[in-house]
Coordinates of C-alpha atoms and ligand atoms in Angstrom, one line a residue:
M1 CA 0.0 0.1 -0.1
N2 CA 1.4 3.8 -0.8
D3 CA 1.5 5.6 2.1
P4 CA -1.0 8.5 1.9
Y5 CA 0.5 12.2 1.9
F6 CA -0.2 12.9 5.9
Q7 CA 2.4 10.1 6.5
Q8 CA 4.8 12.6 5.7
L9 CA 2.8 14.8 8.6
F10 CA 3.0 12.7 11.9
A11 CA 4.9 14.4 14.6
E12 CA 8.3 13.5 15.9
R13 CA 6.7 12.6 19.1
I14 CA 4.7 9.6 18.0
G15 CA 7.2 8.4 15.3
G16 CA 7.1 11.0 12.6
A17 CA 7.0 9.6 9.0
G18 CA 7.8 6.1 10.4
H19 CA 4.7 6.1 12.4
G20 CA 2.3 3.1 12.8
K21 CA 5.0 1.3 10.5
G22 CA 7.6 -0.4 13.5
T23 CA 7.6 -3.7 14.5
E24 CA 8.4 -3.5 17.9
I25 CA 5.7 -5.2 20.1
Y26 CA 5.0 -3.4 23.3
K27 CA 5.3 -5.5 26.8
F28 CA 1.2 -5.4 27.1
E29 CA 0.8 -6.5 23.5
K30 CA 3.1 -9.4 24.0
I31 CA 1.6 -10.3 27.4
K32 CA -1.9 -10.3 25.3
R33 CA -0.7 -12.5 22.6
A34 CA 1.2 -14.9 24.6
K35 CA -2.5 -15.6 26.2
R36 CA -4.4 -15.8 23.4
K37 CA -1.9 -18.5 22.2
A38 CA -1.8 -20.6 25.6
L39 CA -5.4 -20.4 25.2
A40 CA -5.2 -21.7 21.7
E41 CA -3.0 -24.5 22.1
H42 CA -3.9 -25.5 25.6
P43 CA -7.9 -25.2 25.9
E44 CA -8.0 -27.8 28.2
R45 CA -6.0 -25.7 30.6
Q46 CA -7.5 -22.8 32.6
L47 CA -5.3 -19.7 32.4
I48 CA -4.4 -18.5 35.8
D49 CA -4.3 -14.6 35.1
F50 CA -2.1 -12.2 37.5
G51 CA -1.4 -9.8 34.4
I52 CA -4.5 -7.8 35.0
G53 CA -4.0 -4.4 36.4
E54 CA -7.6 -3.5 36.8
N55 CA -10.0 -4.2 39.8
D56 CA -12.2 -7.1 39.4
E57 CA -15.6 -5.9 41.1
M58 CA -18.1 -3.5 40.2
A59 CA -18.6 -0.2 42.2
A60 CA -20.3 -1.1 45.2
A61 CA -24.5 -1.1 44.7
P62 CA -25.0 2.3 47.2
V63 CA -23.1 4.0 44.5
R64 CA -24.2 2.3 41.6
R65 CA -27.8 3.7 43.4
V66 CA -26.9 7.4 42.5
M67 CA -25.4 7.2 39.8
A68 CA -29.1 5.2 38.3
E69 CA -30.7 8.6 39.9
E70 CA -28.8 10.9 38.9
I71 CA -28.3 9.8 35.3
N72 CA -32.2 11.1 35.2
R73 CA -31.9 14.5 36.4
P74 CA -31.8 17.3 33.7
E75 CA -29.6 19.7 35.6
N76 CA -26.6 17.0 35.4
R77 CA -26.4 17.0 31.4
G78 CA -24.3 19.9 30.9
Y79 CA -20.3 20.5 30.7
S80 CA -19.0 20.4 34.1
D81 CA -16.0 22.4 33.3
N82 CA -13.6 22.2 36.2
G83 CA -15.8 20.4 38.2
I84 CA -19.1 20.6 40.5
A85 CA -18.7 21.7 44.5
E86 CA -20.6 18.7 45.3
F87 CA -17.4 16.6 44.7
R88 CA -15.0 18.8 45.6
E89 CA -16.6 19.3 49.1
A90 CA -16.9 15.6 49.3
V91 CA -12.9 15.4 48.6
A92 CA -12.0 18.0 51.2
R93 CA -14.3 16.0 54.0
F94 CA -12.6 12.7 52.8
M95 CA -8.9 14.3 53.1
Q96 CA -9.8 15.6 56.5
R97 CA -11.8 12.2 57.9
E98 CA -8.6 9.8 56.6
F99 CA -5.5 12.3 56.6
H100 CA -6.3 15.1 58.6
V101 CA -5.6 17.4 55.5
E102 CA -7.9 20.6 55.8
L103 CA -8.3 21.8 52.1
D104 CA -10.2 24.7 50.7
P105 CA -12.7 22.8 48.1
R106 CA -12.9 25.6 45.8
R107 CA -8.9 26.5 45.5
E108 CA -7.0 23.3 46.5
I109 CA -8.8 20.6 45.3
N110 CA -10.1 20.1 41.5
H111 CA -11.2 16.8 39.7
C112 CA -9.8 15.4 37.1
I113 CA -11.6 12.5 34.3
G114 CA -8.8 9.9 35.8
T115 CA -5.6 10.4 37.0
K116 CA -4.0 9.2 34.1
T117 CA -5.4 12.5 32.6
A118 CA -4.0 14.3 35.5
L119 CA -0.4 13.3 35.4
A120 CA -0.6 13.8 31.2
M121 CA -1.8 17.3 31.8
L122 CA 0.6 18.6 34.7
P123 CA 3.7 18.3 32.7
A124 CA 2.3 21.3 30.1
A125 CA 1.6 23.2 33.6
F126 CA 6.0 23.5 33.8
I127 CA 8.0 22.1 31.2
N128 CA 9.7 23.8 28.6
P129 CA 12.2 22.8 26.7
G130 CA 15.3 21.3 28.1
D131 CA 13.3 21.3 31.5
V132 CA 13.6 17.3 33.3
T133 CA 10.9 15.8 35.1
L134 CA 12.5 13.4 37.4
M135 CA 10.8 9.9 38.0
T136 CA 10.4 6.8 39.8
V137 CA 11.5 3.8 37.4
P138 CA 9.8 1.1 37.2
G139 CA 6.7 3.2 37.3
Y140 CA 3.4 4.2 35.4
P141 CA 5.0 6.3 32.5
V142 CA 2.9 9.0 31.3
A143 CA 3.9 12.2 32.8
G144 CA 7.5 11.6 31.5
T145 CA 5.8 10.8 28.3
H146 CA 4.2 14.0 28.0
T147 CA 7.3 15.7 29.4
K148 CA 9.4 14.5 26.2
Y149 CA 6.1 15.4 24.1
Y150 CA 7.4 19.4 25.5
G151 CA 10.5 18.7 24.3
G152 CA 11.6 18.2 27.8
E153 CA 13.6 15.4 29.1
V154 CA 12.9 12.5 31.8
Y155 CA 15.7 11.5 34.2
P156 CA 15.0 7.7 35.8
L157 CA 15.6 7.2 39.7
A158 CA 16.0 3.3 39.8
L159 CA 13.9 1.6 42.5
R160 CA 16.1 -0.9 43.7
A161 CA 15.5 -3.5 46.6
E162 CA 18.8 -2.6 48.1
K163 CA 17.3 0.9 48.6
G164 CA 13.8 -0.6 49.6
F165 CA 12.3 0.9 46.5
L166 CA 12.9 4.4 47.5
P167 CA 14.6 6.3 45.2
D168 CA 18.4 7.6 45.7
L169 CA 17.6 11.8 45.7
A170 CA 21.4 12.1 46.5
A171 CA 23.0 10.7 43.4
I172 CA 20.9 12.9 40.9
P173 CA 23.7 14.9 39.1
A174 CA 24.0 18.6 39.8
E175 CA 23.6 19.1 36.2
V176 CA 20.3 17.5 36.0
L177 CA 19.0 18.7 39.4
R178 CA 19.7 22.5 38.0
R179 CA 17.1 21.6 35.0
A180 CA 14.8 19.8 36.6
K181 CA 11.5 21.3 37.7
L182 CA 9.1 18.1 38.9
L183 CA 9.9 15.6 40.6
V184 CA 7.0 12.4 39.9
L185 CA 6.6 10.4 43.0
N186 CA 4.2 7.0 43.1
Y187 CA 3.5 5.8 46.7
P188 CA 2.3 3.0 47.2
N189 CA 4.2 2.0 44.5
S190 CA 3.6 0.6 41.4
P191 CA 4.4 -1.9 40.5
T192 CA 6.9 -2.6 43.8
G193 CA 3.8 -2.4 46.3
R194 CA 6.3 -0.5 48.8
T195 CA 4.6 2.5 50.5
A196 CA 6.3 5.6 51.5
T197 CA 7.5 6.5 55.0
R198 CA 7.1 9.8 57.1
E199 CA 10.5 10.4 56.9
F200 CA 10.7 9.8 53.5
Y201 CA 8.5 12.5 52.8
V202 CA 10.1 14.7 54.9
R203 CA 13.6 14.1 53.2
V204 CA 11.9 15.0 49.9
I205 CA 9.9 18.4 51.1
E206 CA 13.2 19.2 52.0
F207 CA 15.5 18.1 48.7
A208 CA 12.2 19.9 46.9
R209 CA 12.6 23.3 48.8
R210 CA 16.5 23.0 48.5
H211 CA 16.6 22.4 44.9
E212 CA 13.1 24.2 43.5
L213 CA 11.0 21.2 42.4
V214 CA 7.4 20.9 42.1
V215 CA 6.3 17.3 43.8
V216 CA 3.7 15.0 42.1
Q217 CA 2.8 12.7 44.4
D218 CA 1.0 9.9 42.4
A219 CA -1.3 8.2 45.1
A220 CA -3.5 6.3 42.8
H221 CA -3.2 3.5 44.7
L222 CA -3.2 4.6 48.4
M223 CA -6.3 3.4 50.0
L224 CA -4.8 0.1 49.2
T225 CA -1.9 0.2 52.1
Y226 CA -1.7 -2.6 54.3
H227 CA 0.7 -3.0 57.3
E228 CA -0.6 0.5 58.9
P229 CA -3.1 3.7 58.0
P230 CA -2.8 4.7 54.3
L231 CA -0.1 8.2 54.4
S232 CA -0.7 11.0 52.2
F233 CA 2.2 13.3 51.4
L234 CA -0.3 16.4 52.3
Q235 CA 0.0 15.4 55.9
V236 CA 3.6 15.9 56.3
P237 CA 4.1 19.5 56.9
G238 CA 5.3 21.2 54.7
G239 CA 3.8 19.0 51.7
S240 CA 1.3 21.4 50.2
D241 CA 4.1 23.6 49.9
V242 CA 6.2 21.9 47.8
G243 CA 3.3 19.9 45.9
V244 CA 0.1 18.0 45.0
E245 CA -1.1 14.6 45.0
V246 CA -3.4 13.0 42.7
H247 CA -5.7 10.6 43.7
S248 CA -7.6 8.3 41.9
L249 CA -11.3 6.7 43.0
S250 CA -10.1 3.6 40.3
K251 CA -8.0 1.2 42.4
G252 CA -9.9 1.7 46.3
W253 CA -13.5 2.4 45.7
N254 CA -13.6 -0.1 42.7
M255 CA -14.0 2.9 40.0
I256 CA -11.8 2.2 37.2
G257 CA -13.7 2.6 34.1
W258 CA -15.8 5.5 35.8
R259 CA -12.7 8.0 35.3
M260 CA -12.6 10.1 38.5
G261 CA -10.0 11.5 40.1
W262 CA -8.4 14.8 41.9
V263 CA -5.5 16.8 42.3
C264 CA -4.9 18.4 45.9
G265 CA -2.0 20.3 47.2
H266 CA -1.2 24.0 46.6
E267 CA -3.8 26.3 45.5
R268 CA -1.0 28.2 42.9
L269 CA -0.3 24.5 41.6
V270 CA -3.8 23.4 41.6
R271 CA -4.8 26.4 39.3
A272 CA -2.1 25.6 36.9
F273 CA -3.4 22.2 36.6
A274 CA -7.0 23.7 36.1
D275 CA -6.0 25.8 33.5
V276 CA -4.4 23.0 31.5
K277 CA -7.6 20.8 31.9
D278 CA -10.2 23.4 31.1
N279 CA -8.4 23.4 27.9
C280 CA -8.4 20.1 27.1
D281 CA -11.5 18.6 28.7
S282 CA -15.4 19.9 29.6
G283 CA -15.2 18.2 32.9
Q284 CA -16.3 14.6 34.0
F285 CA -20.6 14.0 33.7
M286 CA -21.9 15.2 36.4
A287 CA -23.8 12.2 37.1
I288 CA -20.3 10.6 37.9
Q289 CA -19.2 13.3 39.9
K290 CA -22.1 13.3 42.7
A291 CA -21.6 9.2 42.5
A292 CA -17.9 9.5 43.3
A293 CA -19.1 12.0 45.9
A294 CA -20.9 9.1 47.6
A295 CA -18.4 6.9 47.7
L296 CA -15.8 9.4 49.3
D297 CA -18.6 9.8 52.0
D298 CA -19.1 5.7 52.5
P299 CA -15.4 5.0 54.6
D300 CA -16.2 1.4 54.0
I301 CA -15.7 1.0 50.4
P302 CA -12.3 1.2 50.6
R303 CA -11.8 -0.5 53.9
Q304 CA -13.6 -4.1 51.9
T305 CA -11.2 -3.5 48.6
R306 CA -7.9 -3.7 51.3
R307 CA -9.2 -6.5 52.9
K308 CA -10.2 -8.6 50.3
Y309 CA -6.8 -7.8 48.1
L310 CA -4.7 -8.0 51.5
R311 CA -6.2 -11.6 51.9
R312 CA -5.6 -12.4 48.2
L313 CA -2.0 -11.3 48.6
E314 CA -1.4 -13.2 51.9
K315 CA -2.5 -16.6 50.0
L316 CA -0.3 -15.9 46.7
V317 CA 2.3 -15.4 49.1
I318 CA 2.1 -18.5 50.8
A319 CA 1.6 -20.2 47.0
L320 CA 4.4 -19.1 45.3
R321 CA 6.8 -18.9 48.6
R322 CA 5.8 -22.9 48.3
S323 CA 7.2 -22.6 44.6
G324 CA 11.3 -21.6 45.4
F325 CA 10.0 -17.5 45.2
E326 CA 11.1 -15.2 47.7
C327 CA 8.1 -12.8 48.4
R328 CA 6.6 -11.1 51.3
V329 CA 2.9 -9.0 51.5
P330 CA 3.4 -5.7 50.0
G331 CA 2.8 -2.7 51.6
G332 CA 0.7 -1.8 49.4
T333 CA -1.0 -2.0 46.0
Y334 CA -3.0 -4.9 44.5
F335 CA 0.6 -6.1 42.8
L336 CA 3.3 -8.6 44.3
Y337 CA 6.5 -8.1 42.8
T338 CA 8.9 -10.7 43.3
P339 CA 12.4 -11.4 41.5
S340 CA 12.0 -13.4 38.8
P341 CA 13.3 -16.9 38.4
K342 CA 16.6 -17.6 36.7
G343 CA 15.5 -21.0 35.0
V344 CA 14.1 -24.6 35.3
A345 CA 16.2 -27.2 36.7
G346 CA 17.6 -29.3 33.8
G347 CA 15.6 -26.6 31.6
P348 CA 16.1 -23.5 30.0
R349 CA 17.9 -20.0 31.6
F350 CA 15.9 -17.1 31.6
E351 CA 18.2 -13.7 31.0
T352 CA 15.3 -11.5 31.4
A353 CA 12.2 -11.6 33.3
E354 CA 10.3 -11.5 30.1
A355 CA 11.7 -14.6 29.2
A356 CA 10.3 -15.9 32.6
S357 CA 6.9 -14.6 32.1
Q358 CA 6.6 -16.0 28.3
Y359 CA 8.0 -19.7 29.4
L360 CA 4.9 -18.9 32.8
I361 CA 2.7 -18.7 30.0
A362 CA 3.6 -21.1 27.1
E363 CA 4.1 -23.6 29.6
Q364 CA 1.8 -23.3 32.4
S365 CA -0.8 -21.0 31.2
I366 CA 0.3 -18.8 34.1
S367 CA 0.1 -15.2 33.1
T368 CA 2.3 -12.4 34.7
V369 CA 4.1 -9.0 34.0
P370 CA 8.0 -8.6 33.5
W371 CA 9.8 -5.9 34.5
D372 CA 13.1 -5.3 33.3
D373 CA 13.8 -2.1 33.9
A374 CA 15.5 -2.2 37.3
G375 CA 16.7 -5.9 37.8
A376 CA 14.5 -9.0 36.7
Y377 CA 11.2 -9.1 38.3
L378 CA 7.6 -10.4 37.8
R379 CA 4.6 -8.3 39.1
L380 CA 1.7 -10.6 39.8
S381 CA -2.0 -9.1 40.2
V382 CA -4.5 -10.8 42.5
T383 CA -7.3 -9.2 40.5
Y384 CA -7.6 -12.5 39.0
V385 CA -11.8 -13.6 38.8
A386 CA -12.8 -15.7 41.6
P387 CA -16.6 -14.9 42.9
D388 CA -15.5 -16.4 46.3
E389 CA -13.4 -17.4 48.6
A390 CA -13.1 -21.4 47.8
A391 CA -12.6 -20.4 44.2
E392 CA -9.4 -18.0 45.9
D393 CA -7.9 -20.9 47.5
A394 CA -8.6 -23.5 44.2
L395 CA -7.4 -21.2 42.3
M396 CA -3.7 -20.8 44.7
A397 CA -3.5 -24.9 45.1
Q398 CA -3.4 -24.6 41.1
T399 CA -1.0 -22.0 40.5
E400 CA 0.8 -24.0 43.3
Q401 CA 0.4 -27.4 41.8
R402 CA 2.1 -25.9 38.2
L403 CA 4.8 -23.7 39.3
R404 CA 6.2 -26.9 41.5
Q405 CA 6.0 -29.1 38.8
I406 CA 8.5 -27.0 36.5
R407 CA 11.0 -26.6 39.3
L408 CA 12.3 -23.0 39.1
E409 CA 15.6 -21.7 40.1
F410 CA 16.3 -18.4 41.7
Ligands
PLP1 C1 1.0 4.1 39.3 C2 -0.8 4.5 38.9 N1 -1.0 5.9 38.5 C3 -1.8 6.3 37.9 C4 -3.0 5.0 37.3 C5 -4.3 6.0 36.3 O1 -5.0 5.6 37.1 P1 -6.4 6.1 36.6 O2 -6.3 7.0 35.6 O3 -7.5 5.2 36.6 O4 -6.7 7.1 37.8 C6 -2.7 4.3 37.5 C7 -3.6 2.8 36.8 O5 -2.8 1.5 36.5 C8 -1.5 3.7 38.4 O6 -1.0 2.2 38.2

């Protein structure tokens, strides 16, 4: 097929004239293909899917009831621009109830249509060509992608087990720090499952002040914190002087597809975000904002979500440890991030986590997500579909049986 004339017109940021012609397959597409192949080649074997990063349950019934009522109200039909007061006020109540953080709902909170969009928009408020965004790796790449769209650079901060999966701020070169404007953090961290400590945030705040950085703390998984109460960056004195926190209803409230979250923190930073957002979208559907407000007012919803995923993580850790993995229940998120096996007794060796992941899906129909950015790790999500605890137990027994059969080496 001849190229259309506009093939030459694509911007360099999406590959220029080569856009759509690459043969590189992205990690998540590879996983999908491998799953389809395993299902086709082994229809008799149940696929055990630890690869999905989405909640397996619908939003709570009372939230869906509010939605059902609000959808029929004519006053909800229009553009909501930067959001309605009911949602902002519910966020303020939530932040006060859970973290004792006082926020002015009009000036220090702004909704977003999912935090992915907020992370995509925030670089627009800061990044000029040549500016730097400091970002933890492995991680959620969206803020980095948009930093590059604006001509900025991303400086990766590797999260390694020996440093407790916290970034080594002291190792950032002075030349990079001079150009750095944003420090993007994500705790509880995806995929490592590490949670932040107060001491770490104190250091971050001091570092941000000293080097004049804006901190963007991605709290998408915050309500899935297991061993201690969830910790907001804004709870730590000085947090709201140096940054914003981005919250999501996706994970903790089983509202992945509803697309609701918010940005909160320093008034000027929230305003800058709102200015960019106002030029990108016209606000989430008001019925959804009202249902989300009802969700925030119900402290039981995130507690139940947390209980369920903690229970599943505990069961998975037992099954994996019995199969040779060195792992323990993470501090947060619904992911288990564990060193990848190096090979199979009497069988192949794995140079990368990707090779191990491909072997597990091909040989045992077990789907995982490999991470090779800072060491070789597999990420297993406990968002698999299982209707009750007996089904969870049966799935864990299957997992253990299949893994023991192949005699992994670490
Ligand atoms: C670390 C992290 N941040 C942000 C998001 C985006 O969440 P949402 O756009 O659903 O709020 C995700 C989703 O997987 C995530 O894992």
